[in-house]
Coordinates of C-alpha atoms in Angstrom, one line a residue:
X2 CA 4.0 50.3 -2.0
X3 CA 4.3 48.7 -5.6
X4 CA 5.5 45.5 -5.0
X5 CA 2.7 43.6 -5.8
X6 CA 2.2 45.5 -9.0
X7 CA 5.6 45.6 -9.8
X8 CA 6.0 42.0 -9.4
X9 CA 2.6 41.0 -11.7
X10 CA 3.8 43.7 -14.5
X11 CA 7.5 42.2 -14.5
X12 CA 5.8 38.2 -14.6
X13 CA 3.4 39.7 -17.9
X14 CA 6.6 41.1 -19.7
X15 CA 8.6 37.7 -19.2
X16 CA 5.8 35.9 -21.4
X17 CA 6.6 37.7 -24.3
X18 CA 10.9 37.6 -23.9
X19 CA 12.0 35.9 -27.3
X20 CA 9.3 36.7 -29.8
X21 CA 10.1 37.2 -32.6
X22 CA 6.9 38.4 -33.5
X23 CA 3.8 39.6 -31.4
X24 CA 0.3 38.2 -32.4
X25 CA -2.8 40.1 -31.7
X26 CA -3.8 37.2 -29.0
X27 CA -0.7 37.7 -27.7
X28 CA -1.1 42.0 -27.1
X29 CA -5.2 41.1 -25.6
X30 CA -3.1 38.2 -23.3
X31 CA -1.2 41.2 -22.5
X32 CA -3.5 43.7 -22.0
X33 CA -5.5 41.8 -19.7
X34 CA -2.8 41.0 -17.1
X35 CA -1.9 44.6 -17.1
X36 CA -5.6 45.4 -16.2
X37 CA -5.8 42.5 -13.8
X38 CA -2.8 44.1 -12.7
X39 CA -3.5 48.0 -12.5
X40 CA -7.6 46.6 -10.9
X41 CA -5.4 44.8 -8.5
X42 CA -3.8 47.6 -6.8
X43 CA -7.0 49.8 -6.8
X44 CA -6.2 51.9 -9.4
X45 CA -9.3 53.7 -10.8
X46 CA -11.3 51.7 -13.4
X47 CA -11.5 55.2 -15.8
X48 CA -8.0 55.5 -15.7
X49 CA -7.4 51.2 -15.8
X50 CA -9.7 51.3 -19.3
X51 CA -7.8 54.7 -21.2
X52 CA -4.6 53.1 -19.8
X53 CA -4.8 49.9 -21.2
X54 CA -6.3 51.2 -24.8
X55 CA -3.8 53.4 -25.2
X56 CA -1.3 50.6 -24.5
X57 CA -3.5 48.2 -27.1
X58 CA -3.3 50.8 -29.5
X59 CA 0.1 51.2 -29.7
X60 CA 1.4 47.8 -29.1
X61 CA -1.3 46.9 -32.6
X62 CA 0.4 49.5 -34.9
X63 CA 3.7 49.4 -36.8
X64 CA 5.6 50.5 -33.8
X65 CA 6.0 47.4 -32.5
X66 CA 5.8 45.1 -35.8
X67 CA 8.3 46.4 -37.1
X68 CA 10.8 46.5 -34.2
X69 CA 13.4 43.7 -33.7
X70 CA 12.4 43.0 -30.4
X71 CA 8.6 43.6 -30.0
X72 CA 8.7 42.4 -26.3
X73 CA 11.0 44.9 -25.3
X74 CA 8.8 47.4 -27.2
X75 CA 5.9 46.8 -25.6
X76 CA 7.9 47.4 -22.3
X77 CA 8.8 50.9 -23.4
X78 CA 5.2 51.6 -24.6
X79 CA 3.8 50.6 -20.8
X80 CA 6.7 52.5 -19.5
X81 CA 5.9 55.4 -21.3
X82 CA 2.2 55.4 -20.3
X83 CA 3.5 55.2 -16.9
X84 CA 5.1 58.1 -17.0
X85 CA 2.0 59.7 -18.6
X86 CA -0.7 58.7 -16.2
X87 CA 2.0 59.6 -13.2
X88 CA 2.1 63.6 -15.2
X89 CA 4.6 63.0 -17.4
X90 CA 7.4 65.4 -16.6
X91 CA 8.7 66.5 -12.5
X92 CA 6.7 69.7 -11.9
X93 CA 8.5 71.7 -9.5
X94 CA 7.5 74.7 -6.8
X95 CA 6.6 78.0 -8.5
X96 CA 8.4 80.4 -6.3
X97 CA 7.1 84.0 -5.6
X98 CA 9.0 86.9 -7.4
X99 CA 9.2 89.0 -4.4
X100 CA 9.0 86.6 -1.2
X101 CA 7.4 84.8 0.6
X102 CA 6.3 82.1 -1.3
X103 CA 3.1 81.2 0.5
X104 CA 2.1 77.4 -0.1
X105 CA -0.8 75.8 1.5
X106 CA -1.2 72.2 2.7
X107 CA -5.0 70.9 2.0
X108 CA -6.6 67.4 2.4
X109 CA -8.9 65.2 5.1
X110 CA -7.6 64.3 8.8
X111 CA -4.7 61.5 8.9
X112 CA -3.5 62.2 5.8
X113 CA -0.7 63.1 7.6
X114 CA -0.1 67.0 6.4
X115 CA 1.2 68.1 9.8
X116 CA 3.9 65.8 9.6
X117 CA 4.2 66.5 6.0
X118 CA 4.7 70.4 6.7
X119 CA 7.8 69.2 8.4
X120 CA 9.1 67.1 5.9
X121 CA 9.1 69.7 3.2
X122 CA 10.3 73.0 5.7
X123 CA 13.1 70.3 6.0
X124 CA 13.5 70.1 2.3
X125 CA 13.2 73.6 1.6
X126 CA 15.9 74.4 4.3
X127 CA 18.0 72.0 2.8
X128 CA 17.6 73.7 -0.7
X129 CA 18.7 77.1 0.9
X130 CA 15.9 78.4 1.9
X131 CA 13.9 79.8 4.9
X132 CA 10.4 78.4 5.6
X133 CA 8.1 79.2 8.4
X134 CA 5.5 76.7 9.2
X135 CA 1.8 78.5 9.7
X136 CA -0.5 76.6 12.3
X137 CA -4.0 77.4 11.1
X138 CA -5.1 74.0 12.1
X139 CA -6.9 75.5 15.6
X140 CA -9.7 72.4 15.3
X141 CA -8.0 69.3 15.9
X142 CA -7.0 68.2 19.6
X143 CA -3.5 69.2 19.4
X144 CA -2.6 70.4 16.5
X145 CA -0.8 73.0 17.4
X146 CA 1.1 71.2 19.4
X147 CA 2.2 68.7 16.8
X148 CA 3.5 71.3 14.6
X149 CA 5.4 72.8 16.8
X150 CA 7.2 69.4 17.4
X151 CA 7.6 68.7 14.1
X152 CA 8.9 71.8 13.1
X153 CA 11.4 71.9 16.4
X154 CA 12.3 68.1 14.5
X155 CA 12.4 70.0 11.3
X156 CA 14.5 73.2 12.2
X157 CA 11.9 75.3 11.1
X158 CA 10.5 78.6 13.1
X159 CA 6.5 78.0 13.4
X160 CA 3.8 80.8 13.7
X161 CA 1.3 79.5 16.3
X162 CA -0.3 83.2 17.8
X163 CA -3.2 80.8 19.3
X164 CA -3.7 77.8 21.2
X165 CA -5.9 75.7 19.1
X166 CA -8.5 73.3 20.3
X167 CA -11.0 75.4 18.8
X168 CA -9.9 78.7 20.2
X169 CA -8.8 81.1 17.3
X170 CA -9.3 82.0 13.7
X171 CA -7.7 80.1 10.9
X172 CA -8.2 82.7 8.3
X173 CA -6.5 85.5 10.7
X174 CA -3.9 83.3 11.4
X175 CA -2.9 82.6 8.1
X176 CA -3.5 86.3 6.9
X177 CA -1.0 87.9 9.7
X178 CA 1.8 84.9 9.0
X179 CA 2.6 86.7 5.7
X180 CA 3.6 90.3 7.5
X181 CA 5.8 88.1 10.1
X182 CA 7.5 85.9 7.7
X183 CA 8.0 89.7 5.9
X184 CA 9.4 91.4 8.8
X185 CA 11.5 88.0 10.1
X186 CA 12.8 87.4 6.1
X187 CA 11.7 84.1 5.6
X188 CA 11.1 83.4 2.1
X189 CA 9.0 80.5 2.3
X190 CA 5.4 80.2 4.1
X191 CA 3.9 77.2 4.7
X192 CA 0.1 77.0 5.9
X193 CA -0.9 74.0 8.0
X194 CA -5.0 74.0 7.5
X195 CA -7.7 72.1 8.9
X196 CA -8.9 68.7 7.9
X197 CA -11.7 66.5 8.5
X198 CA -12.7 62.9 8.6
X199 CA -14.8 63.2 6.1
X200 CA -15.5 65.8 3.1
X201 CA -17.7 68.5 4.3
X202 CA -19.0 71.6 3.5
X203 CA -17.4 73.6 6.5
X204 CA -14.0 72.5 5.6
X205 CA -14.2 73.1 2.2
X206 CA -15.5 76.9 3.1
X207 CA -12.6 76.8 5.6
X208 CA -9.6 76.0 3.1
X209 CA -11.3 78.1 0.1
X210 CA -11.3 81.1 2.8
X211 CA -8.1 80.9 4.0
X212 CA -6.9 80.1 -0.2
X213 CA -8.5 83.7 -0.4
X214 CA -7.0 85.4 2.1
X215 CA -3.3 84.8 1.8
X216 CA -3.6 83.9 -1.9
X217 CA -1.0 81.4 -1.8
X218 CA 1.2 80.6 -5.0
X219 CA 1.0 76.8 -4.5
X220 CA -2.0 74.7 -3.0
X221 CA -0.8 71.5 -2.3
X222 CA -3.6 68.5 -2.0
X223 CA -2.1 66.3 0.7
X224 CA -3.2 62.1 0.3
X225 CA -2.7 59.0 1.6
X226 CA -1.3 56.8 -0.8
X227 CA -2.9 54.0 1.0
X228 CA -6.9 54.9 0.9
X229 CA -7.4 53.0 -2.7
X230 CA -10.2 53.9 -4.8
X231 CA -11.6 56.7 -2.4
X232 CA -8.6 58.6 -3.8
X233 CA -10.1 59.3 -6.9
X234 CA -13.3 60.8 -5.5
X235 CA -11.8 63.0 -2.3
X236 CA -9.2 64.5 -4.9
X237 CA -12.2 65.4 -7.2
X238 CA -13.6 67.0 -3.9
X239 CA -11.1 69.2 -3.3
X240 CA -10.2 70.5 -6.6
X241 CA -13.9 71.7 -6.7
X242 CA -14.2 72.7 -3.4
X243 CA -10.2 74.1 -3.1
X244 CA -8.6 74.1 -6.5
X245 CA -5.4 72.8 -5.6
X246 CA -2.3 73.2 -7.8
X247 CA -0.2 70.2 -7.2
X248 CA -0.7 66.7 -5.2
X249 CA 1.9 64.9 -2.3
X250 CA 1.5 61.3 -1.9
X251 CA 1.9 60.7 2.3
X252 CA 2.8 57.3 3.6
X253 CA 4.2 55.8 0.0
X254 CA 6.4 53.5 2.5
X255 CA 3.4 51.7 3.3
X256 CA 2.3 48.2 2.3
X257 CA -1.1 48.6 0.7
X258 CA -1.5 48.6 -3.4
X259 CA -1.1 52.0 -4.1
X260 CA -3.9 53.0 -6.6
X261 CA -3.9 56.4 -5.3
X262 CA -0.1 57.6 -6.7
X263 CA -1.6 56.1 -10.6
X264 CA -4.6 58.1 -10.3
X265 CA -5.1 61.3 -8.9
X266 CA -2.7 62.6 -11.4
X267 CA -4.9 61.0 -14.6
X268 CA -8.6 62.0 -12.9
X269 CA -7.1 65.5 -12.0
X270 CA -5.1 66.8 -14.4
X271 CA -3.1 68.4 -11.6
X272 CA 0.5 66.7 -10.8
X273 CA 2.1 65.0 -8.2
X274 CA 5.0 67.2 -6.8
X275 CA 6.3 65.4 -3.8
X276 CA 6.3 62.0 -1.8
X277 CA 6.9 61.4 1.8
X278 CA 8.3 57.6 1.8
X279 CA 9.0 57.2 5.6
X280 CA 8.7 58.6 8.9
X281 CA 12.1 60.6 9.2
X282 CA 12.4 64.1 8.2
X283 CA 14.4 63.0 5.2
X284 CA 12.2 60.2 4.2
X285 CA 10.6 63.3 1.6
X286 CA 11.2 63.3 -2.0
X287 CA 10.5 65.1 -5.2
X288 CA 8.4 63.0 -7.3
X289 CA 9.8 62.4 -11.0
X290 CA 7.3 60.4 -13.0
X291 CA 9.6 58.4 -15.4
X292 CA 11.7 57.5 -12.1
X293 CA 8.4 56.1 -10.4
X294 CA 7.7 54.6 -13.7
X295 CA 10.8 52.6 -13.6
X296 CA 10.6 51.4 -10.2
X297 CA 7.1 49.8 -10.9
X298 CA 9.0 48.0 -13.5
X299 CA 11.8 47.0 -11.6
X300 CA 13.8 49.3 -13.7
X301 CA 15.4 50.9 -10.4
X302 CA 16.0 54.4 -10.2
X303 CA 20.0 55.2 -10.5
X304 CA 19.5 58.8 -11.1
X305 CA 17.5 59.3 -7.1
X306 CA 20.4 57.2 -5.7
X307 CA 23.2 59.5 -7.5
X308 CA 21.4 62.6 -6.4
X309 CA 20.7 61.4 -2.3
X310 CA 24.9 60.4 -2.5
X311 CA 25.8 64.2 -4.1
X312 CA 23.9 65.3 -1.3
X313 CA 25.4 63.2 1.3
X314 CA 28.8 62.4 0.6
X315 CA 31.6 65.3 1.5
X316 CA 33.3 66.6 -1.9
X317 CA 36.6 67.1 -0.4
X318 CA 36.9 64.1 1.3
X319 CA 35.9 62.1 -1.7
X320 CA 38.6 64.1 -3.8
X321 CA 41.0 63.3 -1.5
X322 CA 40.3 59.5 -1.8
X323 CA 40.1 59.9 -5.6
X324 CA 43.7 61.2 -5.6
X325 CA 45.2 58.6 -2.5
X326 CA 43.7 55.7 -4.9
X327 CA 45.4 57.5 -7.9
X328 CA 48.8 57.7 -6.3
X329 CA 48.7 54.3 -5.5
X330 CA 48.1 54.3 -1.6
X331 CA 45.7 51.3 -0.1
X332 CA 42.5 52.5 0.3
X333 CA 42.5 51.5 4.5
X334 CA 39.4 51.4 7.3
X335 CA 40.1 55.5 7.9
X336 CA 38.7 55.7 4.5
X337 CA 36.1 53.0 5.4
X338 CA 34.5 54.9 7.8
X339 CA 34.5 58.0 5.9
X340 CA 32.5 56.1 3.5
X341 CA 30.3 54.8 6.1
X342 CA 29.2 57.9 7.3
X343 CA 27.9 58.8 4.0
X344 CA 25.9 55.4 3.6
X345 CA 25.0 56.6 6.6
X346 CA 23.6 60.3 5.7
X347 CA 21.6 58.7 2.9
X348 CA 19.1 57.2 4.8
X349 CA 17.7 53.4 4.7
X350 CA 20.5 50.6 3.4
X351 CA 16.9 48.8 2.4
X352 CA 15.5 51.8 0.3
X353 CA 18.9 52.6 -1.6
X354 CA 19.7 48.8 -2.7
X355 CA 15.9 49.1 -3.8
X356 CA 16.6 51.5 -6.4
X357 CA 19.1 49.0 -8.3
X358 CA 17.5 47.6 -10.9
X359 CA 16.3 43.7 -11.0
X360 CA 15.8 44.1 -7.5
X361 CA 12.7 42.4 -7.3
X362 CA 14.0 38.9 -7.0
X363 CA 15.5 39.8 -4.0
X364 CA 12.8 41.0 -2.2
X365 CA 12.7 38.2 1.1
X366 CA 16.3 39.1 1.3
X367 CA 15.9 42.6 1.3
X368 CA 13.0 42.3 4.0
X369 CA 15.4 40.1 6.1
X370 CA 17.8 42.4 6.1
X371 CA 19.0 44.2 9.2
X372 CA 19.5 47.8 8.7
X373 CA 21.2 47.5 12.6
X374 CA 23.8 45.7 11.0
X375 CA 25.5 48.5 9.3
X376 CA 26.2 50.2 13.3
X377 CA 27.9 46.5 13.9
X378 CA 30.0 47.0 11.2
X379 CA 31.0 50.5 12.4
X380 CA 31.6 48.9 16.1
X381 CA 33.8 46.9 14.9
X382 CA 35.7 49.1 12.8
X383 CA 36.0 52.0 16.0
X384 CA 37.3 49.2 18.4
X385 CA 40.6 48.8 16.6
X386 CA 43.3 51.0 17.2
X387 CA 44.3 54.1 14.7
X388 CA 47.2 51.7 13.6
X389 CA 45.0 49.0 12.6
X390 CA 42.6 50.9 10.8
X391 CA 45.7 52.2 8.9
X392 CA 47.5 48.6 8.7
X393 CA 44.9 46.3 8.7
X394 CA 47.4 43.9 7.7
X395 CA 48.7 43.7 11.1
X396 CA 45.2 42.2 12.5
X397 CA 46.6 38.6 14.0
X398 CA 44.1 36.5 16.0
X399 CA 45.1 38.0 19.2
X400 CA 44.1 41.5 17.7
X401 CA 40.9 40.4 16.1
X402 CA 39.3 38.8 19.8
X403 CA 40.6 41.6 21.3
X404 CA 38.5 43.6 18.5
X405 CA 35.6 41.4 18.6
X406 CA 35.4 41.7 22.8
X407 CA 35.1 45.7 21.8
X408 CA 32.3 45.5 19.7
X409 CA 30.5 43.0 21.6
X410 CA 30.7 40.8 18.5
X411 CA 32.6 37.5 17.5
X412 CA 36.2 36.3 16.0
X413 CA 33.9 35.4 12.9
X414 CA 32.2 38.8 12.3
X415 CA 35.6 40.2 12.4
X416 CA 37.0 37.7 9.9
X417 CA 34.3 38.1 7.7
X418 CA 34.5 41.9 7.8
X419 CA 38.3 41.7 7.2
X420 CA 36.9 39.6 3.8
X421 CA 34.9 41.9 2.6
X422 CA 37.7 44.4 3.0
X423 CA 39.9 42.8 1.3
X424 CA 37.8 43.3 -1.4
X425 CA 37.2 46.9 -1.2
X426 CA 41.3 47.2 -1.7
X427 CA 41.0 45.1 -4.3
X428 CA 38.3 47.2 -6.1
X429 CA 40.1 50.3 -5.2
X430 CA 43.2 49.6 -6.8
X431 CA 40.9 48.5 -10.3
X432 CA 39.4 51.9 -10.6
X433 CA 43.5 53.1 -11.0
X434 CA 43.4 51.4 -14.2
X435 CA 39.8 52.0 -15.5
X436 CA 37.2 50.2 -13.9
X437 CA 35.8 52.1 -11.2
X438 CA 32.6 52.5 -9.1
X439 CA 31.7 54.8 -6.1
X440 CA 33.4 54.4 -2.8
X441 CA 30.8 52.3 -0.8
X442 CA 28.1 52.3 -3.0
X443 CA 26.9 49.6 -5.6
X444 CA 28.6 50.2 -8.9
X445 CA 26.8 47.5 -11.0
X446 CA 23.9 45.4 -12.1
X447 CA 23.8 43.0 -9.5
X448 CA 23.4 42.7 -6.0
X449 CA 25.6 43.7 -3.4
X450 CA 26.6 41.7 -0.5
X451 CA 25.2 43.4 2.6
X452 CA 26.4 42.7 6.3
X453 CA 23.4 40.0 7.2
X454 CA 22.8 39.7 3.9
X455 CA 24.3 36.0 2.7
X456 CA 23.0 33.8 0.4
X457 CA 23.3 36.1 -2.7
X458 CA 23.7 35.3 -6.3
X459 CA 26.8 37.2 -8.0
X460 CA 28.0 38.8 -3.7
X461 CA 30.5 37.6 -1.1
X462 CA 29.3 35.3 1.2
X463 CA 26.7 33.7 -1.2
X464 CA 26.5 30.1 -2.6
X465 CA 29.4 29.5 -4.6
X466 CA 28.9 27.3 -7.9
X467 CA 31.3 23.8 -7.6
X468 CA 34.2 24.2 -10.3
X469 CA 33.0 22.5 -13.1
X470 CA 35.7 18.9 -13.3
X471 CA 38.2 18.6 -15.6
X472 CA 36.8 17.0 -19.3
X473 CA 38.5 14.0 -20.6
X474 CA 40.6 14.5 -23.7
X475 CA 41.4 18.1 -22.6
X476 CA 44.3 18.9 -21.6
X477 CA 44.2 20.8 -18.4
X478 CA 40.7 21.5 -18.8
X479 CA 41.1 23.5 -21.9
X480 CA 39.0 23.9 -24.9
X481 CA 39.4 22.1 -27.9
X482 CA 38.3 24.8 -30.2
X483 CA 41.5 26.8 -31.0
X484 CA 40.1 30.0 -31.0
X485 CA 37.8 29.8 -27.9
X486 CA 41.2 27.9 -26.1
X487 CA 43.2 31.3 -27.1
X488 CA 39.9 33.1 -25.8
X489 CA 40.8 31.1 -22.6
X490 CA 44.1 31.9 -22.4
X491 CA 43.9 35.5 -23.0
X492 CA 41.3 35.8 -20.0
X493 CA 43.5 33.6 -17.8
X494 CA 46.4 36.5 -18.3
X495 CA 43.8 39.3 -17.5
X496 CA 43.3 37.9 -14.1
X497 CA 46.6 37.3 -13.5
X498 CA 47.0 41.0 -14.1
X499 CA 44.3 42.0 -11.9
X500 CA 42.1 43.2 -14.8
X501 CA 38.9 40.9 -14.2
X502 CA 36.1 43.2 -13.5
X503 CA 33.3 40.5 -13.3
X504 CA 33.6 40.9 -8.8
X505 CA 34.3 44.1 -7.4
X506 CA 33.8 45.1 -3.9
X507 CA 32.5 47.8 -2.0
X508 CA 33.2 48.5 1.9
X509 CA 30.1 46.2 2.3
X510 CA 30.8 43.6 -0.1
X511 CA 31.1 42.1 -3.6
X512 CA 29.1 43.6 -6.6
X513 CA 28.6 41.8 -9.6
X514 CA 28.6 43.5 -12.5
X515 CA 27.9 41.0 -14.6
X516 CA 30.3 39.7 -18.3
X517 CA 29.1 42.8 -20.4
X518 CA 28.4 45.2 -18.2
X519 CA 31.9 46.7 -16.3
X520 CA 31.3 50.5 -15.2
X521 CA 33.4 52.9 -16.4
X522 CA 33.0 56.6 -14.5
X523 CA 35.0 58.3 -17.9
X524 CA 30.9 57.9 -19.5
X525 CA 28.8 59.3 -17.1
X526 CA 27.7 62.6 -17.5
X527 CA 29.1 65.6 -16.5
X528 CA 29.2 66.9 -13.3
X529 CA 30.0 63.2 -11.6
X530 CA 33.6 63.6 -10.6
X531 CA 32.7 64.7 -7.2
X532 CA 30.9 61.4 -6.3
X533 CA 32.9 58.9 -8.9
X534 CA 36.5 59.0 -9.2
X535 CA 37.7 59.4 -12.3
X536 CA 33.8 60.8 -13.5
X537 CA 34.0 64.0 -15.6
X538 CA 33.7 67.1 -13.5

């Protein structure tokens, strides 16, 4: 959704790397690229001109002057009026006191809040709770119909006493749904109403009825993140005519520019609560504004990644690799698949390498990427015997075709496989003495090597620099300068120790974490031992 701004904002900020000092043409250079930018993507023009004179403002004063690296200043200043025009901190659902919580869906036809009722009963279920969808949409063809599919999709009981296709009342509907989800304990009510292709007065009357009747204690304004400028005016529309309470982007997976998600929040007032960012039932987020913030700026978004793998990956069988790995055991292809299924659980291999930062300049290899290439993987892996997946070392070429004719793949895929394997051992056996990173997931700044994914800087499989030759008058290549030869020498010895920390792999590749970066899971926060070995508990 924010490529295209994402990729203009992070060209802007690269002009002013290694200044020393910022002038006041270079802050209106700026300034301008960001509004070219933000005009671009169909943001707003009321929110564009506060936006950008708030930035001016506070890329002019002392703030930045008098930092030692003004660039990177003004980056945190846009990044924090980001965060403000997005609604500055996560709002979440205000939940009832005594239940049900009754939350009502609001906005114009094909925004997509059918589907979206789904996604967050799916959500809610998952948080512990019981929902009950409401289908007080009995004007649209069908309507009824769909919810009941979604909500089948989702889990989630639906309340449908009518058929629809104009047949019913909306405001009864809704008003009986509250005694039922009383009497059937669910905790959580969530009204499906009407929309239109256009604003009108009937629907407006319709919603503000219904708002009336069942006096809901959230009214969420569903939009399409994709309708541009109009966004501004329909949300204006509906907090007259409805007064909603929060916002949920729909379709934020899409490929327009994405003007809506940086202002509705800044013209309303009211925040943006959740984003549906696919068309699974998991594809449903809560929205954080300083994580959006930093994906715009090709920041990534860690924190989202951490939380979707807590979710995802199984505690116990994650502190039972922690301690196999601790006692010295070879992490082996049982353990691989194990890891896999959690990669699997997650969602898109395309969305989570997304969220790693600098991710931008890999953007043709990231749309190239198969995400069918992760099941060829697995096929591979399940046509082996449980001995070989124990002992992969006993995989001779007879073996490997025999593998390769199971998975309806080639000698080479297996080999290659076997590589990147290899490397997972390797990685595994690092963290026992203080590196670490989480089992199949990136651990670093660079970018992973995915299965179909070659060609990478810093990954497995990618272009390999030529070994620099041999300089005359060195002996052995060293350095003349004593104390960068001893530098040399002392790295040399690290490696031969297994220390070097600049490649690890995962189960999928090679990460590169780069000469100053090497993770240690001892510094995270607490709470992370379940998902990084050796992370505090």
């Amino acid at each position: 959704m924010f490529n295209s701004l994402s990729d203009r904002l992070t060209a802007t900020f690269k002009n002013l790397r290694g200044k020393g000092r910022l002038s006041e043409a270079d802050v209106d250079a700026t300034i301008r690229e960001i509004r070219r930018a933000l005009l671009d993507a169909d943001v707003a023009l009321p929110v564009v001109r506060a936006f950008t004179g708030r930035i001016r403002e506070r890329a002019l004063s002392e703030e930045v002057s008098g930092a030692l690296n003004p660039g990177q200043q003004v980056v945190k200043i846009v990044n924090d009026e980001l965060v403000g025009i997005l609604g500055g901190q996560t709002r979440r659902l205000n939940f009832a006191k005594r239940p049900p919580t009754v939350i009502m869906l609001a906005g114009l036809q094909g925004a997509g809040k059918t589907t979206l009722a789904g996604k967050l009963a799916h959500w809610l279920k998952s948080e512990g709770h019981r929902p009950m969808l409401v289908a007080a949409d009995l004007q649209r063809p069908n309507a009824v119909n769909q919810l009941q599919i979604v909500g089948e999709r989702a889990g989630a009981v639906v309340y449908a006493p009518e058929p629809g296709n104009g047949v019913g009342d909306p405001i009864q509907v809704a008003t009986d749904s509250i005694e039922v989800a009383k009497s059937k304990l669910h905790d959580v009510v969530i009204v499906d109403t009407a929309g239109r292709l256009g604003i009108d007065e009937e629907l407006m009357q319709q919603a503000a009825d219904i708002r009336t009747a069942v006096k809901p204690d959230e009214v969420l304004f569903v939009i399409d993140a994709m309708i541009g400028q109009d966004a501004v005016k329909t949300a204006e529309a509906f907090l007259h005519g409805v007064d909603f309470t929060g916002v949920v982007l729909s379709k934020l997976d899409g490929d327009s520019r994405g003007g809506a998600a940086l202002s509705v929040a800044e013209v309303t007032g009211k925040p943006i609560m959740f984003a549906s960012t696919g068309e699974s039932m998991k594809d449903f987020e809560q929205f954080h504004p300083d994580r959006m913030a930093d994906r715009i700026l090709d920041m990534g978004d860690i924190m989202t990644l951490i939380e979707q793998a807590e979710k995802n990956f199984d505690e116990k069988e994650t502190e039972k690799l922690k301690k196999k790995v601790e006692s010295g055991e070879d992490f082996d292809l049982n353990d691989f698949l194990t890891q896999m299924a959690g990669l699997k659980k997650m969602g898109s291999m395309k969305k989570m390498l997304g969220m790693m930062p600098g991710m931008s300049q890999y953007k043709e290899q990231l749309a190239n990427f198969d995400e069918r290439e992760v099941d060829r993987v697995e096929a591979i892996v399940r046509s082996m015997t449980p001995q070989e997946r124990s002992n992969p070392k006993i995989l001779n070429g007879s073996r490997r075709a025999r593998i390769a004719k199971g998975a309806g793949t080639t000698v080479t895929a297996v080999n290659q496989l076997m590589e990147r394997f290899t490397q997972a051992q390797k990685m595994m056996r690092s963290m026992t003495r203080g590196g670490g990173g989480m089992p199949g997931m990136p651990g670093g700044g660079g970018m992973p090597q995915m299965p179909g994914m070659g060609g990478m800087p810093g990954a497995a499989g990618g272009k390999k620099k030529k070994p620099a030759g041999k300089k005359k008058g060195r002996k052995g290549g060293q350095s003349g300068n004593p104390a960068k030869r001893a530098q040399e020498a002392q790295a040399l010895a690290d490696k031969k120790a297994g220390k070097t920390q600049d490649q690890v792999g995962s189960a999928f590749g090679g990460v590169d974490l780069g000469k100053d970066e090497e993770f240690d899971p001892a510094n995270l926060p607490k709470g992370f031992g379940g998902i990084f070995p050796g992370g505090k508990k």
